[in-house]
Amino acid sequence: MDGTSSSNLTDDLTGLDFAAVAPDEFARIVKGLSAKQLAEIMRGELRTRILGEVFGRMKQQFRPDAAAGLTALVRWRITGESDVVYETAIADGACEITPGRSDAEPRTTLVMTDAEFLKLVSGNGNPVTMFMTRKLKVAGDVGLASGLTRYFDIPKS
């Protein structure tokens, strides 16, 4: 740990306008925090704000050229103080993100903790290593899951 208490850290992040934080800056913030610290900040309203911003940016970070010809529904289940579900629908070179679980059958479902999710989407976690160590669970099309990062511009910390 860097000596920052979790209450100070939570206070610092509560006041942060996540919409104004560039993806590479977000990646640096995540990289500087331990899994325990990430889990501690992912509570209540702050968790809702962070997840909303991350999923809100997916559409902007989508690479339609890389996803040409792909049609897939990806369900994300983020575990923590409660399960949160988002879905990413990719079709016709477009990407739509919706909160909640639809009745549609996903091609793949990804399940991970808050901390692992933040590491993955910030470029601080290797999806293959996460899968092999069971920090990322995949149901359905494992091939699609393993290649998801090529369809999005993932920040580098």
mmCIF file of C-alpha atoms in Angstrom:
data_model
loop_
_atom_site.group_PDB
_atom_site.id
_atom_site.type_symbol
_atom_site.label_atom_id
_atom_site.label_comp_id
_atom_site.label_asym_id
_atom_site.label_seq_id
_atom_site.Cartn_x
_atom_site.Cartn_y
_atom_site.Cartn_z
ATOM 1 C CA MET A 1 0.000 0.000 0.000
ATOM 2 C CA ASP A 2 1.050 3.542 -0.555
ATOM 3 C CA GLY A 3 0.143 4.698 2.951
ATOM 4 C CA THR A 4 -3.100 6.356 1.880
ATOM 5 C CA SER A 5 -5.862 5.393 4.266
ATOM 6 C CA SER A 6 -8.964 4.008 2.625
ATOM 7 C CA SER A 7 -11.178 6.751 4.123
ATOM 8 C CA ASN A 8 -8.926 9.484 2.668
ATOM 9 C CA LEU A 9 -8.829 7.620 -0.619
ATOM 10 C CA THR A 10 -12.605 7.277 -0.726
ATOM 11 C CA ASP A 11 -12.989 10.975 0.128
ATOM 12 C CA ASP A 12 -10.547 11.912 -2.646
ATOM 13 C CA LEU A 13 -12.351 9.772 -5.210
ATOM 14 C CA THR A 14 -15.846 10.805 -4.095
ATOM 15 C CA GLY A 15 -15.096 14.371 -5.174
ATOM 16 C CA LEU A 16 -13.568 13.306 -8.478
ATOM 17 C CA ASP A 17 -15.461 14.043 -11.680
ATOM 18 C CA PHE A 18 -14.930 10.715 -13.426
ATOM 19 C CA ALA A 19 -16.285 12.113 -16.693
ATOM 20 C CA ALA A 20 -13.316 14.496 -16.743
ATOM 21 C CA VAL A 21 -10.720 11.778 -16.083
ATOM 22 C CA ALA A 22 -8.983 10.584 -19.249
ATOM 23 C CA PRO A 23 -8.726 6.796 -19.723
ATOM 24 C CA ASP A 24 -4.934 6.817 -19.244
ATOM 25 C CA GLU A 25 -5.309 8.789 -16.004
ATOM 26 C CA PHE A 26 -7.959 6.318 -14.807
ATOM 27 C CA ALA A 27 -5.537 3.493 -15.618
ATOM 28 C CA ARG A 28 -2.825 5.172 -13.511
ATOM 29 C CA ILE A 29 -5.257 5.600 -10.580
ATOM 30 C CA VAL A 30 -6.232 1.920 -10.711
ATOM 31 C CA LYS A 31 -2.608 0.801 -11.068
ATOM 32 C CA GLY A 32 -1.682 2.726 -7.914
ATOM 33 C CA LEU A 33 -4.275 0.962 -5.757
ATOM 34 C CA SER A 34 -4.171 -2.487 -4.192
ATOM 35 C CA ALA A 35 -6.998 -4.977 -4.750
ATOM 36 C CA LYS A 36 -8.081 -4.301 -1.158
ATOM 37 C CA GLN A 37 -8.211 -0.539 -1.779
ATOM 38 C CA LEU A 38 -10.144 -1.056 -5.018
ATOM 39 C CA ALA A 39 -12.672 -3.227 -3.195
ATOM 40 C CA GLU A 40 -12.999 -0.632 -0.430
ATOM 41 C CA ILE A 41 -13.800 2.240 -2.800
ATOM 42 C CA MET A 42 -16.289 0.178 -4.797
ATOM 43 C CA ARG A 43 -19.122 0.685 -2.353
ATOM 44 C CA GLY A 44 -22.384 2.582 -2.494
ATOM 45 C CA GLU A 45 -22.796 5.651 -4.676
ATOM 46 C CA LEU A 46 -19.109 5.782 -5.642
ATOM 47 C CA ARG A 47 -19.321 2.241 -7.046
ATOM 48 C CA THR A 48 -22.403 3.184 -9.066
ATOM 49 C CA ARG A 49 -20.636 6.257 -10.463
ATOM 50 C CA ILE A 50 -17.444 4.391 -11.369
ATOM 51 C CA LEU A 51 -19.237 1.486 -13.072
ATOM 52 C CA GLY A 52 -21.551 3.895 -14.890
ATOM 53 C CA GLU A 53 -18.618 5.891 -16.226
ATOM 54 C CA VAL A 54 -16.608 2.824 -17.273
ATOM 55 C CA PHE A 55 -19.519 1.256 -19.135
ATOM 56 C CA GLY A 56 -20.514 4.651 -20.514
ATOM 57 C CA ARG A 57 -17.084 4.975 -22.123
ATOM 58 C CA MET A 58 -17.120 1.528 -23.708
ATOM 59 C CA LYS A 59 -19.128 2.815 -26.640
ATOM 60 C CA GLN A 60 -16.574 5.597 -27.215
ATOM 61 C CA GLN A 61 -13.651 3.181 -26.928
ATOM 62 C CA PHE A 62 -15.226 0.633 -29.263
ATOM 63 C CA ARG A 63 -13.218 -0.112 -32.429
ATOM 64 C CA PRO A 64 -15.812 -0.816 -35.166
ATOM 65 C CA ASP A 65 -13.102 -1.672 -37.714
ATOM 66 C CA ALA A 66 -11.834 -4.490 -35.482
ATOM 67 C CA ALA A 67 -15.353 -5.812 -34.878
ATOM 68 C CA ALA A 68 -16.514 -5.862 -38.505
ATOM 69 C CA GLY A 69 -18.740 -8.898 -39.015
ATOM 70 C CA LEU A 70 -19.025 -9.666 -35.298
ATOM 71 C CA THR A 71 -22.448 -10.116 -33.743
ATOM 72 C CA ALA A 72 -22.383 -10.881 -30.035
ATOM 73 C CA LEU A 73 -24.039 -10.134 -26.745
ATOM 74 C CA VAL A 74 -21.570 -9.985 -23.860
ATOM 75 C CA ARG A 75 -22.942 -10.034 -20.337
ATOM 76 C CA TRP A 76 -20.759 -8.576 -17.587
ATOM 77 C CA ARG A 77 -21.531 -9.597 -14.005
ATOM 78 C CA ILE A 78 -19.535 -7.586 -11.507
ATOM 79 C CA THR A 79 -19.599 -8.997 -7.995
ATOM 80 C CA GLY A 80 -19.034 -6.938 -4.887
ATOM 81 C CA GLU A 81 -21.416 -5.538 -2.310
ATOM 82 C CA SER A 82 -24.078 -6.668 -4.800
ATOM 83 C CA ASP A 83 -24.069 -8.129 -8.291
ATOM 84 C CA VAL A 84 -24.243 -5.544 -11.054
ATOM 85 C CA VAL A 85 -24.979 -6.616 -14.615
ATOM 86 C CA TYR A 86 -24.333 -4.744 -17.843
ATOM 87 C CA GLU A 87 -24.629 -6.011 -21.382
ATOM 88 C CA THR A 88 -22.598 -5.097 -24.431
ATOM 89 C CA ALA A 89 -24.319 -5.790 -27.743
ATOM 90 C CA ILE A 90 -22.000 -5.731 -30.749
ATOM 91 C CA ALA A 91 -23.536 -5.877 -34.222
ATOM 92 C CA ASP A 92 -23.088 -4.226 -37.619
ATOM 93 C CA GLY A 93 -19.970 -2.366 -36.476
ATOM 94 C CA ALA A 94 -21.798 -0.754 -33.557
ATOM 95 C CA CYS A 95 -21.699 -1.246 -29.810
ATOM 96 C CA GLU A 96 -24.584 -0.664 -27.426
ATOM 97 C CA ILE A 97 -24.235 -0.829 -23.653
ATOM 98 C CA THR A 98 -27.233 -1.397 -21.409
ATOM 99 C CA PRO A 99 -27.436 -1.757 -17.645
ATOM 100 C CA GLY A 100 -29.216 -4.810 -16.329
ATOM 101 C CA ARG A 101 -29.892 -8.270 -17.631
ATOM 102 C CA SER A 102 -32.014 -8.778 -20.718
ATOM 103 C CA ASP A 103 -33.909 -11.931 -21.685
ATOM 104 C CA ALA A 104 -31.521 -12.455 -24.613
ATOM 105 C CA GLU A 105 -29.017 -15.297 -24.446
ATOM 106 C CA PRO A 106 -25.456 -13.911 -24.234
ATOM 107 C CA ARG A 107 -22.738 -15.377 -26.398
ATOM 108 C CA THR A 108 -20.411 -15.041 -23.432
ATOM 109 C CA THR A 109 -20.742 -14.026 -19.791
ATOM 110 C CA LEU A 110 -17.849 -12.583 -17.807
ATOM 111 C CA VAL A 111 -17.947 -12.725 -14.012
ATOM 112 C CA MET A 112 -15.404 -10.954 -11.795
ATOM 113 C CA THR A 113 -15.052 -8.881 -8.644
ATOM 114 C CA ASP A 114 -15.040 -5.088 -8.662
ATOM 115 C CA ALA A 115 -11.255 -4.972 -8.279
ATOM 116 C CA GLU A 116 -10.627 -7.441 -11.111
ATOM 117 C CA PHE A 117 -13.063 -5.590 -13.373
ATOM 118 C CA LEU A 118 -11.271 -2.283 -12.786
ATOM 119 C CA LYS A 119 -7.905 -3.921 -13.463
ATOM 120 C CA LEU A 120 -9.211 -5.483 -16.680
ATOM 121 C CA VAL A 121 -10.836 -2.364 -18.163
ATOM 122 C CA SER A 122 -7.926 -0.121 -17.203
ATOM 123 C CA GLY A 123 -5.326 -2.316 -18.898
ATOM 124 C CA ASN A 124 -3.821 -3.318 -15.542
ATOM 125 C CA GLY A 125 -4.951 -6.941 -15.668
ATOM 126 C CA ASN A 126 -4.074 -9.647 -18.144
ATOM 127 C CA PRO A 127 -7.349 -11.364 -19.101
ATOM 128 C CA VAL A 128 -5.671 -14.724 -19.822
ATOM 129 C CA THR A 129 -3.882 -14.732 -16.461
ATOM 130 C CA MET A 130 -7.080 -13.630 -14.722
ATOM 131 C CA PHE A 131 -8.960 -16.492 -16.386
ATOM 132 C CA MET A 132 -6.282 -19.072 -15.560
ATOM 133 C CA THR A 133 -6.228 -17.984 -11.897
ATOM 134 C CA ARG A 134 -10.064 -18.007 -11.732
ATOM 135 C CA LYS A 135 -10.251 -14.263 -11.030
ATOM 136 C CA LEU A 136 -12.230 -13.984 -14.250
ATOM 137 C CA LYS A 137 -14.878 -16.601 -14.903
ATOM 138 C CA VAL A 138 -16.212 -17.107 -18.416
ATOM 139 C CA ALA A 139 -19.394 -18.895 -19.445
ATOM 140 C CA GLY A 140 -20.151 -19.483 -23.100
ATOM 141 C CA ASP A 141 -17.797 -18.550 -25.929
ATOM 142 C CA VAL A 142 -14.329 -18.476 -24.337
ATOM 143 C CA GLY A 143 -12.763 -17.562 -27.702
ATOM 144 C CA LEU A 144 -14.864 -14.420 -27.925
ATOM 145 C CA ALA A 145 -14.061 -13.550 -24.318
ATOM 146 C CA SER A 146 -10.324 -13.967 -24.905
ATOM 147 C CA GLY A 147 -10.428 -11.594 -27.869
ATOM 148 C CA LEU A 148 -12.659 -8.869 -26.452
ATOM 149 C CA THR A 149 -9.770 -6.515 -25.745
ATOM 150 C CA ARG A 150 -9.072 -6.142 -29.472
ATOM 151 C CA TYR A 151 -12.520 -4.582 -29.985
ATOM 152 C CA PHE A 152 -11.871 -1.718 -27.554
ATOM 153 C CA ASP A 153 -9.148 0.873 -27.028
ATOM 154 C CA ILE A 154 -7.878 -0.176 -23.620
ATOM 155 C CA PRO A 155 -5.842 2.489 -21.797
ATOM 156 C CA LYS A 156 -2.277 1.778 -20.847
ATOM 157 C CA SER A 157 -1.056 2.897 -17.455
#
